[in-house]
Amino acid sequence: MEEQERGRIMEVGPTLRVHRTQLPLLPPSPSAQFTISAPLREEEPRGHRGERRARERETRRPSPRSEPMAALAPAASILVLLALAAASALAPVVSAVPFIVLHGIGDQCGNDGIASFTDELGEWSGSKGYCMEIGRGSRDSWLMPLQDQADVVCKKVKEMKELREGYSIVGLSQGNVIGRAVIEYCDGGPPVKNFISIGGPHAGTASVPLCGSGIFCILVDALIQLEIYSNFVQAHLAPSGYLKIPTDMADYLEGCKFLPKLNNEIPSERNTTYKERFSSLENLVLIMFEDDAVLIPRETAWFGYYPDGAFSPVLPPQETKLYTEDWIGLRTLDEAGRVKFVSVPGGHLRISRSNMKKYIVPYLTSCGSSKQSVRRILSI
């Protein structure tokens, strides 16, 4: 069973230096086949067949009393059909809420992994999914400032007529902070119903993953080695916008251009609109990977982080100032029962299809996260 489940792992994001092996996507399992066989008829003695056929003809001959009832049968059928049609017309029309997918760093919508991820979520949920590309895909995910990336998504969602009545966001890694920026900053955008965050660095990360090999990655890795909170690096290296060194909080609050604003961390600049918009979500699903070696610490996927001034211990989200002082509305959402803290096995963005169905798909369906919905989805 363990081997079978491992074979159904989907590695959604790009292969970073800590994850070199890209697992192939498996085809969906074949659906069960149902065979309905006709009942067997017992053989009877040949001499009795004539008598039986005579009895059957007599039985099929209508009696005088049955003729009026037979005449009424078509009328009754028409009445039943009219009643069903009226009931259908009066029943409320339930339409599935569309969703967008925001990929992580080094990824792009044209990659097989992210394309399959989006398609399968749409197939299982019955909702239409759209992968939102930002600029040149993987390159801009590294080099474009995060606020600029969020502005691109904001413009796109406002232009899409399919999202006008509301939509949900599925974020992957870095895509989650972009998604939150859309929720908090996108003036005049359609309402976001549900936010499903998969391995997101919401409270920051104490380490930036190395890019890899090749000329492009050599340049990116060189930027990482520079002063991370300098204006130059902040303007040219996207992950510098959520790099949070707990022993260097003064420079972080002054020099980091993205996360302090997103998390309402600067006392003199706190914006109640960000809190109001984020706390208006119907559901917030925070998925953390138990063996995550990309996000430092992994609990940042739940808004947990180190205390200011130290690298230990890791504070659970409920003990951080962001939560206790309710800077962005996380506590408000949690106390209303609208936050789901989910822990799944595996490394960064390595999520099984069964856990996709269990923890993501129910929040993309029109019937919400009911137990009946979960059972139906898991049976697919």
GROMACS .gro file of C-alpha atoms in nm:
model
  380
    1MET     CA    1   0.000   0.000   0.000
    2GLU     CA    2   0.285   0.236   0.082
    3GLU     CA    3   0.452   0.166  -0.253
    4GLN     CA    4   0.125   0.219  -0.436
    5GLU     CA    5   0.067   0.555  -0.268
    6ARG     CA    6   0.423   0.669  -0.336
    7GLY     CA    7   0.369   0.593  -0.703
    8ARG     CA    8   0.076   0.836  -0.709
    9ILE     CA    9   0.275   1.131  -0.577
   10MET     CA   10   0.246   1.443  -0.791
   11GLU     CA   11   0.549   1.671  -0.786
   12VAL     CA   12   0.384   1.997  -0.882
   13GLY     CA   13   0.664   2.248  -0.872
   14PRO     CA   14   1.000   2.271  -1.047
   15THR     CA   15   1.288   2.051  -0.945
   16LEU     CA   16   1.501   2.265  -0.715
   17ARG     CA   17   1.845   2.166  -0.600
   18VAL     CA   18   1.706   1.979  -0.303
   19HIS     CA   19   1.472   1.774  -0.527
   20ARG     CA   20   1.655   1.646  -0.833
   21THR     CA   21   1.429   1.360  -0.936
   22GLN     CA   22   1.120   1.444  -1.136
   23LEU     CA   23   0.862   1.168  -1.102
   24PRO     CA   24   0.654   1.087  -1.412
   25LEU     CA   25   0.282   1.152  -1.399
   26LEU     CA   26   0.081   0.833  -1.392
   27PRO     CA   27  -0.233   0.791  -1.601
   28PRO     CA   28  -0.557   0.788  -1.405
   29SER     CA   29  -0.662   0.448  -1.278
   30PRO     CA   30  -0.921   0.273  -1.498
   31SER     CA   31  -1.279   0.300  -1.383
   32ALA     CA   32  -1.457  -0.005  -1.245
   33GLN     CA   33  -1.648  -0.216  -1.496
   34PHE     CA   34  -2.004  -0.325  -1.417
   35THR     CA   35  -2.167  -0.617  -1.595
   36ILE     CA   36  -2.541  -0.681  -1.570
   37SER     CA   37  -2.636  -1.032  -1.683
   38ALA     CA   38  -2.988  -1.147  -1.770
   39PRO     CA   39  -3.153  -1.397  -1.531
   40LEU     CA   40  -3.134  -1.758  -1.638
   41ARG     CA   41  -3.462  -1.934  -1.728
   42GLU     CA   42  -3.519  -2.290  -1.613
   43GLU     CA   43  -3.593  -2.544  -1.887
   44GLU     CA   44  -3.943  -2.696  -1.876
   45PRO     CA   45  -4.083  -3.018  -2.030
   46ARG     CA   46  -4.172  -2.980  -2.400
   47GLY     CA   47  -4.530  -3.110  -2.345
   48HIS     CA   48  -4.622  -2.822  -2.117
   49ARG     CA   49  -4.505  -2.543  -2.344
   50GLY     CA   50  -4.830  -2.519  -2.543
   51GLU     CA   51  -5.038  -2.485  -2.225
   52ARG     CA   52  -4.801  -2.218  -2.086
   53ARG     CA   53  -4.816  -2.011  -2.409
   54ALA     CA   54  -5.198  -2.025  -2.406
   55ARG     CA   55  -5.201  -1.899  -2.046
   56GLU     CA   56  -4.958  -1.617  -2.139
   57ARG     CA   57  -5.185  -1.506  -2.426
   58GLU     CA   58  -5.485  -1.508  -2.194
   59THR     CA   59  -5.295  -1.306  -1.936
   60ARG     CA   60  -5.190  -1.044  -2.191
   61ARG     CA   61  -5.547  -0.998  -2.326
   62PRO     CA   62  -5.684  -0.673  -2.166
   63SER     CA   63  -6.008  -0.692  -1.973
   64PRO     CA   64  -6.291  -0.441  -2.037
   65ARG     CA   65  -6.224  -0.275  -1.700
   66SER     CA   66  -5.856  -0.212  -1.780
   67GLU     CA   67  -5.924  -0.022  -2.104
   68PRO     CA   68  -6.020   0.314  -1.939
   69MET     CA   69  -5.711   0.295  -1.717
   70ALA     CA   70  -5.496   0.224  -2.022
   71ALA     CA   71  -5.642   0.530  -2.192
   72LEU     CA   72  -5.546   0.745  -1.894
   73ALA     CA   73  -5.184   0.621  -1.885
   74PRO     CA   74  -5.047   0.864  -2.150
   75ALA     CA   75  -5.216   1.159  -1.978
   76ALA     CA   76  -5.068   1.058  -1.643
   77SER     CA   77  -4.722   1.033  -1.797
   78ILE     CA   78  -4.755   1.382  -1.941
   79LEU     CA   79  -4.858   1.520  -1.599
   80VAL     CA   80  -4.553   1.357  -1.437
   81LEU     CA   81  -4.322   1.507  -1.698
   82LEU     CA   82  -4.477   1.852  -1.652
   83ALA     CA   83  -4.435   1.827  -1.274
   84LEU     CA   84  -4.069   1.731  -1.311
   85ALA     CA   85  -4.008   2.017  -1.552
   86ALA     CA   86  -4.170   2.264  -1.312
   87ALA     CA   87  -3.960   2.136  -1.023
   88SER     CA   88  -3.644   2.176  -1.230
   89ALA     CA   89  -3.738   2.531  -1.320
   90LEU     CA   90  -3.801   2.625  -0.957
   91ALA     CA   91  -3.483   2.460  -0.825
   92PRO     CA   92  -3.192   2.699  -0.765
   93VAL     CA   93  -2.920   2.691  -1.028
   94VAL     CA   94  -2.587   2.594  -0.870
   95SER     CA   95  -2.282   2.680  -1.076
   96ALA     CA   96  -1.932   2.567  -0.992
   97VAL     CA   97  -1.694   2.841  -0.880
   98PRO     CA   98  -1.393   2.869  -1.113
   99PHE     CA   99  -1.040   2.873  -0.975
  100ILE     CA  100  -0.698   3.001  -1.072
  101VAL     CA  101  -0.364   2.833  -1.008
  102LEU     CA  102  -0.057   3.042  -0.920
  103HIS     CA  103   0.258   2.838  -0.971
  104GLY     CA  104   0.577   2.855  -0.769
  105ILE     CA  105   0.924   2.984  -0.840
  106GLY     CA  106   1.101   2.843  -1.145
  107ASP     CA  107   0.779   2.696  -1.284
  108GLN     CA  108   0.547   2.795  -1.568
  109CYS     CA  109   0.197   2.706  -1.680
  110GLY     CA  110   0.323   2.523  -1.989
  111ASN     CA  111   0.513   2.264  -1.786
  112ASP     CA  112   0.358   1.918  -1.779
  113GLY     CA  113   0.341   1.902  -1.400
  114ILE     CA  114   0.148   2.225  -1.346
  115ALA     CA  115  -0.073   2.163  -1.651
  116SER     CA  116  -0.171   1.817  -1.527
  117PHE     CA  117  -0.225   1.953  -1.175
  118THR     CA  118  -0.468   2.217  -1.304
  119ASP     CA  119  -0.649   1.976  -1.535
  120GLU     CA  120  -0.695   1.707  -1.270
  121LEU     CA  121  -0.831   1.952  -1.013
  122GLY     CA  122  -1.079   2.075  -1.272
  123GLU     CA  123  -1.181   1.722  -1.368
  124TRP     CA  124  -1.232   1.607  -1.009
  125SER     CA  125  -1.411   1.920  -0.888
  126GLY     CA  126  -1.622   1.996  -1.193
  127SER     CA  127  -1.496   2.357  -1.179
  128LYS     CA  128  -1.306   2.536  -1.452
  129GLY     CA  129  -0.942   2.599  -1.366
  130TYR     CA  130  -0.702   2.854  -1.515
  131CYS     CA  131  -0.328   2.860  -1.464
  132MET     CA  132  -0.223   3.226  -1.446
  133GLU     CA  133   0.103   3.294  -1.624
  134ILE     CA  134   0.306   3.596  -1.524
  135GLY     CA  135   0.529   3.746  -1.789
  136ARG     CA  136   0.791   3.502  -1.918
  137GLY     CA  137   0.702   3.225  -1.676
  138SER     CA  138   0.992   3.071  -1.490
  139ARG     CA  139   1.237   3.356  -1.551
  140ASP     CA  140   1.004   3.627  -1.429
  141SER     CA  141   0.910   3.413  -1.130
  142TRP     CA  142   1.272   3.461  -1.020
  143LEU     CA  143   1.342   3.816  -1.138
  144MET     CA  144   1.018   4.018  -1.137
  145PRO     CA  145   0.940   4.191  -0.805
  146LEU     CA  146   0.653   4.020  -0.628
  147GLN     CA  147   0.434   4.329  -0.621
  148ASP     CA  148   0.468   4.355  -1.000
  149GLN     CA  149   0.373   3.988  -1.030
  150ALA     CA  150   0.066   4.046  -0.814
  151ASP     CA  151  -0.031   4.346  -1.027
  152VAL     CA  152  -0.020   4.126  -1.340
  153VAL     CA  153  -0.254   3.872  -1.180
  154CYS     CA  154  -0.484   4.146  -1.051
  155LYS     CA  155  -0.521   4.290  -1.401
  156LYS     CA  156  -0.591   3.948  -1.551
  157VAL     CA  157  -0.860   3.844  -1.301
  158LYS     CA  158  -1.040   4.175  -1.350
  159GLU     CA  159  -1.043   4.120  -1.726
  160MET     CA  160  -1.175   3.762  -1.714
  161LYS     CA  161  -1.553   3.754  -1.746
  162GLU     CA  162  -1.548   3.394  -1.617
  163LEU     CA  163  -1.439   3.518  -1.272
  164ARG     CA  164  -1.678   3.810  -1.230
  165GLU     CA  165  -1.905   3.627  -0.983
  166GLY     CA  166  -1.612   3.513  -0.771
  167TYR     CA  167  -1.337   3.256  -0.783
  168SER     CA  168  -1.097   3.052  -0.570
  169ILE     CA  169  -0.718   3.058  -0.562
  170VAL     CA  170  -0.489   2.755  -0.549
  171GLY     CA  171  -0.136   2.867  -0.469
  172LEU     CA  172   0.187   2.673  -0.495
  173SER     CA  173   0.489   2.782  -0.290
  174GLN     CA  174   0.578   3.141  -0.390
  175GLY     CA  175   0.246   3.166  -0.573
  176ASN     CA  176   0.075   3.183  -0.234
  177VAL     CA  177   0.218   3.520  -0.135
  178ILE     CA  178   0.123   3.651  -0.479
  179GLY     CA  179  -0.227   3.513  -0.424
  180ARG     CA  180  -0.253   3.683  -0.086
  181ALA     CA  181  -0.141   4.011  -0.241
  182VAL     CA  182  -0.423   3.978  -0.495
  183ILE     CA  183  -0.672   3.921  -0.211
  184GLU     CA  184  -0.546   4.212  -0.003
  185TYR     CA  185  -0.446   4.469  -0.268
  186CYS     CA  186  -0.649   4.411  -0.585
  187ASP     CA  187  -0.890   4.704  -0.590
  188GLY     CA  188  -1.204   4.640  -0.790
  189GLY     CA  189  -1.125   4.273  -0.846
  190PRO     CA  190  -1.382   3.991  -0.826
  191PRO     CA  191  -1.430   3.836  -0.482
  192VAL     CA  192  -1.208   3.546  -0.378
  193LYS     CA  193  -1.415   3.268  -0.221
  194ASN     CA  194  -1.159   3.011  -0.107
  195PHE     CA  195  -0.781   3.020  -0.081
  196ILE     CA  196  -0.599   2.686  -0.087
  197SER     CA  197  -0.234   2.738   0.000
  198ILE     CA  198   0.009   2.455  -0.076
  199GLY     CA  199   0.350   2.501   0.084
  200GLY     CA  200   0.341   2.879   0.102
  201PRO     CA  201   0.607   3.096   0.277
  202HIS     CA  202   0.342   3.307   0.451
  203ALA     CA  203   0.551   3.410   0.750
  204GLY     CA  204   0.870   3.430   0.542
  205THR     CA  205   1.161   3.193   0.498
  206ALA     CA  206   1.507   3.205   0.650
  207SER     CA  207   1.673   3.066   0.338
  208VAL     CA  208   1.632   3.117  -0.037
  209PRO     CA  209   1.658   2.800  -0.249
  210LEU     CA  210   1.942   2.799  -0.500
  211CYS     CA  211   1.836   2.816  -0.861
  212GLY     CA  212   2.043   2.533  -1.008
  213SER     CA  213   2.278   2.512  -1.305
  214GLY     CA  214   2.313   2.709  -1.628
  215ILE     CA  215   2.407   3.071  -1.701
  216PHE     CA  216   2.070   3.209  -1.585
  217CYS     CA  217   2.092   3.030  -1.251
  218ILE     CA  218   2.453   3.138  -1.201
  219LEU     CA  219   2.333   3.500  -1.221
  220VAL     CA  220   2.041   3.433  -0.984
  221ASP     CA  221   2.264   3.258  -0.731
  222ALA     CA  222   2.505   3.551  -0.748
  223LEU     CA  223   2.219   3.786  -0.654
  224ILE     CA  224   2.136   3.565  -0.358
  225GLN     CA  225   2.489   3.611  -0.225
  226LEU     CA  226   2.455   3.992  -0.224
  227GLU     CA  227   2.301   4.210   0.046
  228ILE     CA  228   1.951   4.065   0.039
  229TYR     CA  229   1.771   4.375   0.170
  230SER     CA  230   1.944   4.620  -0.065
  231ASN     CA  231   1.730   4.810  -0.312
  232PHE     CA  232   1.906   4.641  -0.605
  233VAL     CA  233   1.840   4.285  -0.489
  234GLN     CA  234   1.485   4.365  -0.384
  235ALA     CA  235   1.417   4.499  -0.733
  236HIS     CA  236   1.575   4.206  -0.920
  237LEU     CA  237   1.522   3.889  -0.710
  238ALA     CA  238   1.163   3.792  -0.632
  239PRO     CA  239   1.223   3.562  -0.331
  240SER     CA  240   1.412   3.841  -0.155
  241GLY     CA  241   1.067   3.988  -0.097
  242TYR     CA  242   0.983   3.722   0.162
  243LEU     CA  243   1.328   3.637   0.300
  244LYS     CA  244   1.300   3.702   0.674
  245ILE     CA  245   1.614   3.668   0.887
  246PRO     CA  246   1.490   3.659   1.249
  247THR     CA  247   1.821   3.793   1.383
  248ASP     CA  248   1.811   4.089   1.144
  249MET     CA  249   1.460   4.222   1.197
  250ALA     CA  250   1.548   4.591   1.175
  251ASP     CA  251   1.694   4.554   0.824
  252TYR     CA  252   1.406   4.326   0.726
  253LEU     CA  253   1.137   4.576   0.826
  254GLU     CA  254   1.322   4.863   0.662
  255GLY     CA  255   1.457   4.700   0.347
  256CYS     CA  256   1.224   4.413   0.254
  257LYS     CA  257   0.975   4.556   0.004
  258PHE     CA  258   0.701   4.293   0.003
  259LEU     CA  259   0.630   4.069   0.303
  260PRO     CA  260   0.627   4.333   0.581
  261LYS     CA  261   0.350   4.518   0.395
  262LEU     CA  262   0.163   4.198   0.306
  263ASN     CA  263   0.160   4.083   0.670
  264ASN     CA  264   0.084   4.429   0.813
  265GLU     CA  265   0.402   4.407   1.021
  266ILE     CA  266   0.498   4.777   1.023
  267PRO     CA  267   0.298   4.941   1.304
  268SER     CA  268   0.285   5.287   1.143
  269GLU     CA  269   0.165   5.145   0.810
  270ARG     CA  270  -0.098   4.888   0.911
  271ASN     CA  271  -0.394   4.889   0.676
  272THR     CA  272  -0.732   4.768   0.800
  273THR     CA  273  -0.847   4.710   0.440
  274TYR     CA  274  -0.596   4.425   0.403
  275LYS     CA  275  -0.736   4.263   0.715
  276GLU     CA  276  -1.097   4.309   0.605
  277ARG     CA  277  -1.034   4.156   0.264
  278PHE     CA  278  -0.833   3.859   0.388
  279SER     CA  279  -1.078   3.779   0.669
  280SER     CA  280  -1.366   3.778   0.418
  281LEU     CA  281  -1.254   3.442   0.277
  282GLU     CA  282  -1.504   3.160   0.309
  283ASN     CA  283  -1.226   2.905   0.361
  284LEU     CA  284  -0.850   2.922   0.408
  285VAL     CA  285  -0.671   2.589   0.363
  286LEU     CA  286  -0.305   2.587   0.472
  287ILE     CA  287  -0.116   2.274   0.361
  288MET     CA  288   0.227   2.206   0.514
  289PHE     CA  289   0.467   1.931   0.401
  290GLU     CA  290   0.616   1.731   0.685
  291ASP     CA  291   0.953   1.682   0.510
  292ASP     CA  292   0.975   2.026   0.351
  293ALA     CA  293   1.343   2.123   0.314
  294VAL     CA  294   1.282   2.428   0.092
  295LEU     CA  295   1.080   2.643   0.335
  296ILE     CA  296   1.276   2.724   0.650
  297PRO     CA  297   1.099   2.658   0.880
  298ARG     CA  298   0.830   2.441   0.721
  299GLU     CA  299   0.575   2.578   0.971
  300THR     CA  300   0.573   2.905   0.774
  301ALA     CA  301   0.315   2.729   0.553
  302TRP     CA  302   0.082   2.764   0.858
  303PHE     CA  303   0.206   3.119   0.944
  304GLY     CA  304   0.433   2.973   1.213
  305TYR     CA  305   0.783   3.119   1.246
  306TYR     CA  306   1.083   3.192   1.464
  307PRO     CA  307   1.058   3.456   1.737
  308ASP     CA  308   1.222   3.790   1.666
  309GLY     CA  309   1.593   3.771   1.740
  310ALA     CA  310   1.639   3.393   1.743
  311PHE     CA  311   1.631   3.082   1.524
  312SER     CA  312   1.454   2.876   1.789
  313PRO     CA  313   1.203   2.768   1.888
  314VAL     CA  314   0.957   2.764   1.600
  315LEU     CA  315   0.639   2.933   1.720
  316PRO     CA  316   0.306   2.783   1.616
  317PRO     CA  317   0.088   3.031   1.431
  318GLN     CA  318  -0.135   3.092   1.733
  319GLU     CA  319   0.166   3.222   1.932
  320THR     CA  320   0.293   3.472   1.676
  321LYS     CA  321   0.213   3.843   1.701
  322LEU     CA  322   0.061   3.831   1.354
  323TYR     CA  323  -0.204   3.598   1.499
  324THR     CA  324  -0.249   3.727   1.854
  325GLU     CA  325  -0.274   4.091   1.741
  326ASP     CA  326  -0.469   3.983   1.432
  327TRP     CA  327  -0.271   4.195   1.185
  328ILE     CA  328  -0.427   4.043   0.872
  329GLY     CA  329  -0.738   3.869   1.008
  330LEU     CA  330  -0.593   3.519   1.049
  331ARG     CA  331  -0.722   3.492   1.406
  332THR     CA  332  -1.062   3.620   1.295
  333LEU     CA  333  -1.080   3.350   1.029
  334ASP     CA  334  -0.959   3.081   1.269
  335GLU     CA  335  -1.205   3.169   1.545
  336ALA     CA  336  -1.485   3.155   1.287
  337GLY     CA  337  -1.380   2.800   1.196
  338ARG     CA  338  -1.272   2.895   0.845
  339VAL     CA  339  -0.903   2.795   0.865
  340LYS     CA  340  -0.792   2.438   0.798
  341PHE     CA  341  -0.438   2.355   0.911
  342VAL     CA  342  -0.337   2.049   0.709
  343SER     CA  343  -0.013   1.848   0.735
  344VAL     CA  344   0.074   1.597   0.463
  345PRO     CA  345   0.375   1.365   0.424
  346GLY     CA  346   0.645   1.435   0.170
  347GLY     CA  347   0.885   1.701   0.055
  348HIS     CA  348   0.807   2.044  -0.084
  349LEU     CA  349   0.510   2.034  -0.325
  350ARG     CA  350   0.513   1.653  -0.340
  351ILE     CA  351   0.148   1.584  -0.280
  352SER     CA  352  -0.036   1.260  -0.350
  353ARG     CA  353  -0.344   1.253  -0.567
  354SER     CA  354  -0.546   1.112  -0.277
  355ASN     CA  355  -0.451   1.413  -0.063
  356MET     CA  356  -0.534   1.647  -0.352
  357LYS     CA  357  -0.882   1.497  -0.359
  358LYS     CA  358  -0.915   1.506   0.019
  359TYR     CA  359  -0.781   1.852   0.104
  360ILE     CA  360  -0.805   2.064  -0.212
  361VAL     CA  361  -1.092   1.950  -0.435
  362PRO     CA  362  -1.375   1.985  -0.176
  363TYR     CA  363  -1.311   2.361  -0.164
  364LEU     CA  364  -1.334   2.391  -0.541
  365THR     CA  365  -1.675   2.227  -0.577
  366SER     CA  366  -2.009   2.402  -0.569
  367CYS     CA  367  -2.116   2.186  -0.275
  368GLY     CA  368  -1.834   2.308  -0.052
  369SER     CA  369  -1.652   2.092   0.200
  370SER     CA  370  -1.936   1.872   0.325
  371LYS     CA  371  -1.865   1.514   0.428
  372GLN     CA  372  -2.081   1.392   0.140
  373SER     CA  373  -1.872   1.597  -0.102
  374VAL     CA  374  -1.546   1.454   0.032
  375ARG     CA  375  -1.675   1.097   0.009
  376ARG     CA  376  -1.794   1.153  -0.348
  377ILE     CA  377  -1.461   1.301  -0.457
  378LEU     CA  378  -1.253   1.028  -0.295
  379SER     CA  379  -1.453   0.767  -0.485
  380ILE     CA  380  -1.348   0.915  -0.822
   0.00000   0.00000   0.00000
